[in-house]
Structure formats: C-alpha cells, structure tokens
CSV table of C-alpha atoms and ligand atoms in Angstrom, one decimal:
chain,number,residue,atom,x,y,z
A,1,UNK,CA,19.5,16.4,-36.0
A,2,UNK,CA,23.1,15.8,-34.5
A,3,UNK,CA,23.7,12.6,-32.1
A,4,UNK,CA,23.8,13.6,-29.0
A,5,UNK,CA,26.9,12.7,-26.7
A,6,UNK,CA,27.9,11.7,-23.0
A,7,UNK,CA,31.3,12.6,-22.4
A,8,UNK,CA,32.3,11.1,-19.3
A,9,UNK,CA,36.2,11.6,-18.3
A,10,UNK,CA,38.2,13.6,-15.9
A,11,UNK,CA,41.4,14.3,-18.3
A,12,UNK,CA,40.6,18.4,-18.7
A,13,UNK,CA,43.1,18.0,-22.1
A,14,UNK,CA,41.9,14.8,-23.8
A,15,UNK,CA,38.2,15.8,-22.4
A,16,UNK,CA,38.9,18.8,-25.5
A,17,UNK,CA,40.3,17.2,-27.5
A,18,UNK,CA,37.4,14.5,-28.0
A,19,UNK,CA,35.0,17.5,-27.6
A,20,UNK,CA,36.8,19.3,-30.1
A,21,UNK,CA,36.5,16.4,-32.8
A,22,UNK,CA,33.4,15.0,-32.3
A,23,UNK,CA,31.9,18.4,-33.0
A,24,UNK,CA,33.6,18.5,-36.3
A,25,UNK,CA,31.7,15.5,-36.4
A,26,UNK,CA,28.3,17.4,-35.9
A,27,UNK,CA,28.3,15.7,-32.8
A,28,UNK,CA,26.5,17.6,-29.6
A,29,UNK,CA,29.0,16.9,-26.9
A,30,UNK,CA,28.1,17.0,-22.8
A,31,UNK,CA,31.3,17.0,-21.1
A,32,UNK,CA,31.4,15.3,-17.6
A,33,UNK,CA,34.6,15.3,-15.0
A,34,UNK,CA,33.5,12.8,-12.7
A,35,UNK,CA,30.5,10.0,-12.1
A,36,UNK,CA,28.5,12.6,-9.9
A,37,UNK,CA,28.5,15.2,-12.8
A,38,UNK,CA,27.6,12.1,-15.4
A,39,UNK,CA,24.3,12.0,-12.5
A,40,UNK,CA,23.2,14.9,-12.5
A,41,UNK,CA,24.2,15.5,-16.2
A,42,UNK,CA,21.9,12.2,-17.6
A,43,UNK,CA,19.2,13.6,-15.3
A,44,UNK,CA,19.2,17.2,-16.8
A,45,UNK,CA,19.3,15.8,-20.2
A,46,UNK,CA,16.7,13.0,-19.9
A,47,UNK,CA,14.4,15.9,-18.8
A,48,UNK,CA,15.4,18.0,-21.5
A,49,UNK,CA,15.3,15.4,-24.6
A,50,UNK,CA,12.9,12.5,-23.4
A,51,UNK,CA,13.1,9.7,-22.6
A,52,UNK,CA,17.4,8.5,-23.9
A,53,UNK,CA,18.6,12.1,-23.3
A,54,UNK,CA,22.2,11.1,-25.2
A,55,UNK,CA,22.9,8.9,-28.0
A,56,UNK,CA,25.8,7.4,-27.3
A,57,UNK,CA,27.9,7.8,-23.7
A,58,UNK,CA,31.8,7.5,-24.3
A,59,UNK,CA,33.1,6.7,-20.3
A,60,UNK,CA,36.1,6.9,-18.2
A,61,UNK,CA,36.7,4.2,-15.8
A,62,UNK,CA,38.9,6.0,-13.3
A,63,UNK,CA,37.0,8.9,-12.1
A,64,UNK,CA,38.5,10.7,-8.9
A,65,UNK,CA,34.9,9.5,-6.9
A,66,UNK,CA,35.0,6.5,-8.6
A,67,UNK,CA,34.9,3.1,-10.9
A,68,UNK,CA,32.8,4.2,-14.4
A,69,UNK,CA,31.5,0.5,-13.4
A,70,UNK,CA,29.3,2.0,-11.7
A,71,UNK,CA,28.3,4.6,-13.8
A,72,UNK,CA,28.4,1.7,-17.0
A,73,UNK,CA,25.4,-0.7,-14.9
A,74,UNK,CA,22.6,2.5,-14.1
A,75,UNK,CA,23.3,3.3,-18.0
A,76,UNK,CA,22.5,-0.2,-19.4
A,77,UNK,CA,19.8,-0.6,-16.9
A,78,UNK,CA,17.9,3.0,-16.8
A,79,UNK,CA,18.5,4.2,-20.3
A,80,UNK,CA,19.4,0.7,-22.6
A,81,UNK,CA,22.3,3.1,-23.8
A,82,UNK,CA,24.9,2.8,-25.9
A,83,UNK,CA,28.0,3.0,-24.0
A,84,UNK,CA,31.7,2.7,-24.9
A,85,UNK,CA,34.7,2.3,-21.8
A,86,UNK,CA,37.8,4.7,-22.7
A,87,UNK,CA,40.2,3.1,-20.3
A,88,UNK,CA,44.4,3.2,-19.4
A,89,UNK,CA,43.9,0.2,-18.9
A,90,UNK,CA,45.4,-3.0,-20.1
A,91,UNK,CA,43.5,-5.6,-18.1
A,92,UNK,CA,42.0,-8.5,-20.6
A,93,UNK,CA,39.5,-9.3,-17.2
A,94,UNK,CA,38.2,-5.5,-17.1
A,95,UNK,CA,37.6,-5.2,-20.5
A,96,UNK,CA,35.8,-8.6,-20.6
A,97,UNK,CA,33.8,-7.4,-17.0
A,98,UNK,CA,33.2,-3.9,-19.4
A,99,UNK,CA,31.6,-6.1,-22.4
A,100,UNK,CA,29.9,-8.1,-20.0
A,101,UNK,CA,28.4,-5.5,-18.0
A,102,UNK,CA,26.9,-4.4,-21.6
A,103,UNK,CA,29.2,-1.9,-22.8
A,104,UNK,CA,29.1,-1.8,-27.2
A,105,UNK,CA,33.0,-1.4,-27.3
A,106,UNK,CA,36.0,-0.7,-25.0
A,107,UNK,CA,38.7,1.4,-26.6
A,108,UNK,CA,42.3,1.0,-24.3
A,109,UNK,CA,44.4,5.2,-24.2
A,110,UNK,CA,46.1,6.3,-26.1
A,111,UNK,CA,44.1,5.7,-29.0
A,112,UNK,CA,43.1,7.5,-32.5
A,113,UNK,CA,40.3,9.1,-33.4
A,114,UNK,CA,40.0,8.1,-36.0
A,115,UNK,CA,38.9,4.7,-33.8
A,116,UNK,CA,36.9,6.0,-32.0
A,117,UNK,CA,34.5,7.5,-34.2
A,118,UNK,CA,34.6,4.0,-36.3
A,119,UNK,CA,33.7,3.1,-33.4
A,120,UNK,CA,30.4,5.3,-32.6
A,121,UNK,CA,29.5,4.6,-36.0
A,122,UNK,CA,29.0,0.8,-35.6
A,123,UNK,CA,27.9,1.3,-31.6
A,124,UNK,CA,25.1,4.1,-33.0
A,125,UNK,CA,24.0,2.0,-35.9
A,126,UNK,CA,23.5,-1.3,-33.9
A,127,UNK,CA,21.5,1.4,-31.4
A,128,UNK,CA,19.4,2.5,-34.2
A,129,UNK,CA,18.9,-1.6,-35.4
A,130,UNK,CA,17.4,-2.8,-32.3
A,131,UNK,CA,14.9,-0.4,-32.0
A,132,UNK,CA,14.0,-1.3,-35.6
A,133,UNK,CA,13.7,-4.9,-37.1
A,134,UNK,CA,16.4,-7.2,-35.8
A,135,UNK,CA,19.2,-7.8,-37.9
A,136,UNK,CA,18.4,-10.7,-40.0
A,137,UNK,CA,21.2,-10.5,-43.3
A,138,UNK,CA,24.7,-10.3,-43.4
A,139,UNK,CA,26.4,-9.6,-46.7
A,140,UNK,CA,30.9,-9.5,-46.7
A,141,UNK,CA,32.8,-10.1,-49.5
A,142,UNK,CA,31.9,-13.6,-50.4
A,143,UNK,CA,29.5,-14.5,-47.5
A,144,UNK,CA,25.7,-14.2,-47.5
A,145,UNK,CA,24.1,-15.1,-44.2
A,146,UNK,CA,19.8,-14.9,-44.4
A,147,UNK,CA,19.1,-15.8,-40.7
A,148,UNK,CA,15.2,-15.8,-41.5
A,149,UNK,CA,15.7,-18.7,-44.4
A,150,UNK,CA,18.3,-20.0,-42.1
A,151,UNK,CA,20.3,-19.9,-46.0
A,152,UNK,CA,24.6,-19.2,-45.6
A,153,UNK,CA,26.0,-18.7,-48.9
A,154,UNK,CA,29.3,-18.7,-48.7
A,155,UNK,CA,31.3,-18.0,-52.1
A,156,UNK,CA,28.6,-18.7,-54.1
A,157,UNK,CA,28.0,-22.4,-52.8
A,158,UNK,CA,25.3,-23.0,-50.4
A,159,UNK,CA,27.0,-24.0,-46.8
A,160,UNK,CA,25.4,-27.0,-44.9
A,161,UNK,CA,25.9,-26.3,-41.2
A,162,UNK,CA,24.6,-28.4,-37.8
A,163,UNK,CA,21.8,-25.9,-35.8
A,164,UNK,CA,24.4,-25.6,-33.5
A,165,UNK,CA,26.8,-23.6,-35.6
A,166,UNK,CA,24.1,-22.2,-37.1
A,167,UNK,CA,22.5,-20.6,-33.9
A,168,UNK,CA,26.5,-19.3,-33.0
A,169,UNK,CA,27.0,-17.8,-36.4
A,170,UNK,CA,23.7,-16.4,-36.2
A,171,UNK,CA,24.6,-14.6,-32.9
A,172,UNK,CA,27.5,-13.3,-34.4
A,173,UNK,CA,25.3,-11.7,-37.6
A,174,UNK,CA,23.4,-10.1,-34.6
A,175,UNK,CA,26.4,-7.9,-33.4
A,176,UNK,CA,27.7,-8.6,-36.4
A,177,UNK,CA,31.4,-5.7,-36.5
A,178,UNK,CA,31.5,-6.2,-32.7
A,179,UNK,CA,32.9,-8.1,-29.9
A,180,UNK,CA,31.0,-10.5,-28.5
A,181,UNK,CA,32.8,-12.1,-25.4
A,182,UNK,CA,32.9,-16.0,-24.3
A,183,UNK,CA,30.5,-15.6,-21.9
A,184,UNK,CA,27.7,-14.0,-24.1
A,185,UNK,CA,28.2,-16.6,-27.0
A,186,UNK,CA,28.1,-19.1,-24.5
A,187,UNK,CA,24.9,-18.2,-22.8
A,188,UNK,CA,23.3,-17.3,-25.8
A,189,UNK,CA,23.7,-20.2,-27.5
A,190,UNK,CA,24.5,-23.8,-25.1
A,191,UNK,CA,22.3,-21.9,-22.1
A,192,UNK,CA,23.2,-20.1,-18.9
A,193,UNK,CA,23.7,-23.2,-17.5
A,194,UNK,CA,27.1,-23.3,-20.0
A,195,UNK,CA,28.8,-20.3,-19.6
A,196,UNK,CA,32.3,-21.6,-18.3
A,197,UNK,CA,32.5,-24.3,-21.1
A,198,UNK,CA,34.8,-22.7,-23.5
A,199,UNK,CA,36.2,-25.3,-25.8
A,200,UNK,CA,32.6,-25.7,-26.7
A,201,UNK,CA,32.9,-22.7,-28.3
A,202,UNK,CA,36.5,-23.2,-29.4
A,203,UNK,CA,35.2,-26.4,-31.3
A,204,UNK,CA,32.4,-25.3,-33.4
A,205,UNK,CA,34.4,-22.0,-33.7
A,206,UNK,CA,36.8,-24.2,-35.5
A,207,UNK,CA,34.1,-25.9,-37.7
A,208,UNK,CA,32.4,-22.8,-38.1
A,209,UNK,CA,35.7,-21.5,-39.9
A,210,UNK,CA,36.5,-24.6,-41.5
A,211,UNK,CA,32.8,-24.4,-43.6
A,212,UNK,CA,33.3,-21.3,-44.2
A,213,UNK,CA,37.3,-19.4,-44.2
A,214,UNK,CA,39.0,-19.7,-47.1
A,215,UNK,CA,42.2,-20.0,-45.0
A,216,UNK,CA,40.6,-21.1,-41.1
A,217,UNK,CA,44.3,-20.0,-39.7
A,218,UNK,CA,43.7,-16.7,-41.3
A,219,UNK,CA,40.3,-16.1,-41.2
A,220,UNK,CA,38.3,-13.4,-42.6
A,221,UNK,CA,35.1,-13.2,-41.5
A,222,UNK,CA,35.0,-14.9,-37.7
A,223,UNK,CA,37.3,-12.9,-36.4
A,224,UNK,CA,39.3,-13.9,-32.8
A,225,UNK,CA,40.0,-10.8,-30.1
A,226,UNK,CA,42.3,-13.3,-27.9
A,227,UNK,CA,41.4,-13.8,-24.4
A,228,UNK,CA,37.8,-11.5,-25.2
A,229,UNK,CA,35.2,-13.3,-27.4
A,230,UNK,CA,35.2,-13.1,-31.3
A,231,UNK,CA,33.8,-10.8,-33.6
A,232,UNK,CA,32.3,-11.3,-37.6
A,233,UNK,CA,33.9,-8.4,-39.2
A,234,UNK,CA,31.8,-5.5,-39.7
A,235,UNK,CA,28.5,-6.3,-42.7
A,236,UNK,CA,30.3,-4.4,-46.1
B,301,LIG,CA1,40.4,9.0,-15.5
C-alpha cells in the first residue's frame, strides 16, 4: 500500500518538482497551496481514509494565508501525524519553535530531494514504532543499548552510567536519528521546571561522550545540532 503524503507548499514549481520525485518513490501525493486548502484536504482525506487520512505531512511555513505553524499545532494535536517542515527561513529560533511544537524534522530550502526522502523514511519509521512497542534497543557499530535490561555496551565493554546519564541516553535512543531540542531533553530528563537549565545538559552530554565516544571532540554517536539540541546517530 502506498504512503499518502500531504504536501503544503505555495511555490508551484517546487510543489511540482517534489510531487514528481515523491511519486517516483511510490508515494501518493496530495498538494495544497495554502492553509485553507490544506485544512480542507485534511478533512476530506480523513473522511476517505479513516482515521489519519495521510501518513506524513510536508509543511512549508510561509503560506499566502498564514504561517504553517498554525497547521502544525492542529495536525499534531488532532491527528498525531508526522510533520516535516520545509522552509526558506534560516532562523534557528524558528527551527527550535517548530521542533518544540512537535515537528519531526526541519529542512531548509534549497535541499536535496535525496535528503528529504531519507528524513521522510526516518519520520515514518518512528511513527510506525510509536504505535508498535516503544524503541528499546539501539545498535550502531560498537555501541549497543538495551533499555529494558538497562545495559550499555561500548566496544565490547559494559559501560557504567549514572542514573541521569542513562536517562539522557535513553531519551536519545527513543528518538534515534532525530534532533531532540534542549527544552525537550531538559523537560524529559530533569522535569518541566528545568527547561532553561542548559548547563545541566552540557555537563551530562560531556560526561556521556567521555564515557562512550573514542574521540569526545568528534563524536560518532552523540551528535550536536548547534543552537538546537542533540541527536543520537541513526541506529544501524
Ligand atoms: Ca512559501
């Protein structure tokens, strides 16, 4: 069964290019050029293909009748759909707001179609995984984490983590391959009252890297997205 994608983009040329590339990959593409069109299409598709309507949304932010952020909040709340933001904005603040609002990922135009397809696959895999049992295993050349057994093995050696270090690593394992913002990490590991305490995060990320990475200054697994957050390299 082909995956349905809602493509919200007011640039007609880009919409046509993306539609072509996605259809070649076997996606069924539904295009919308404005917020109003996207909302109407969502309702129509949800009726036709209950309950979600589409499997993934590609969302431009600058739309003729408003900002895609309005639609993002609605989509996440009502349908829990994976949303990939595509935008011309080079603004990190905007990127963080999108990820905090529940976007799965964020691509800045112009981007390579191959990159978009790869990120779509990650977002879809994660969504599939969130209805199936939660992700509890991570394996990527030399690093193995088993959240159920609370075991971390690095290059064949058991690695001993403090409870907080383990909680931080576990949060990243559950979103492997995706950036988790500073706020999300602080809220999930330390609690919502600590979302401004980025110094905790820097400290514990430093400790984790020192324990796990062969070269902590050039991490292979625990990656930094400057000004935004951290990501665990995608599971192999
Ligand atoms: Ca636009």
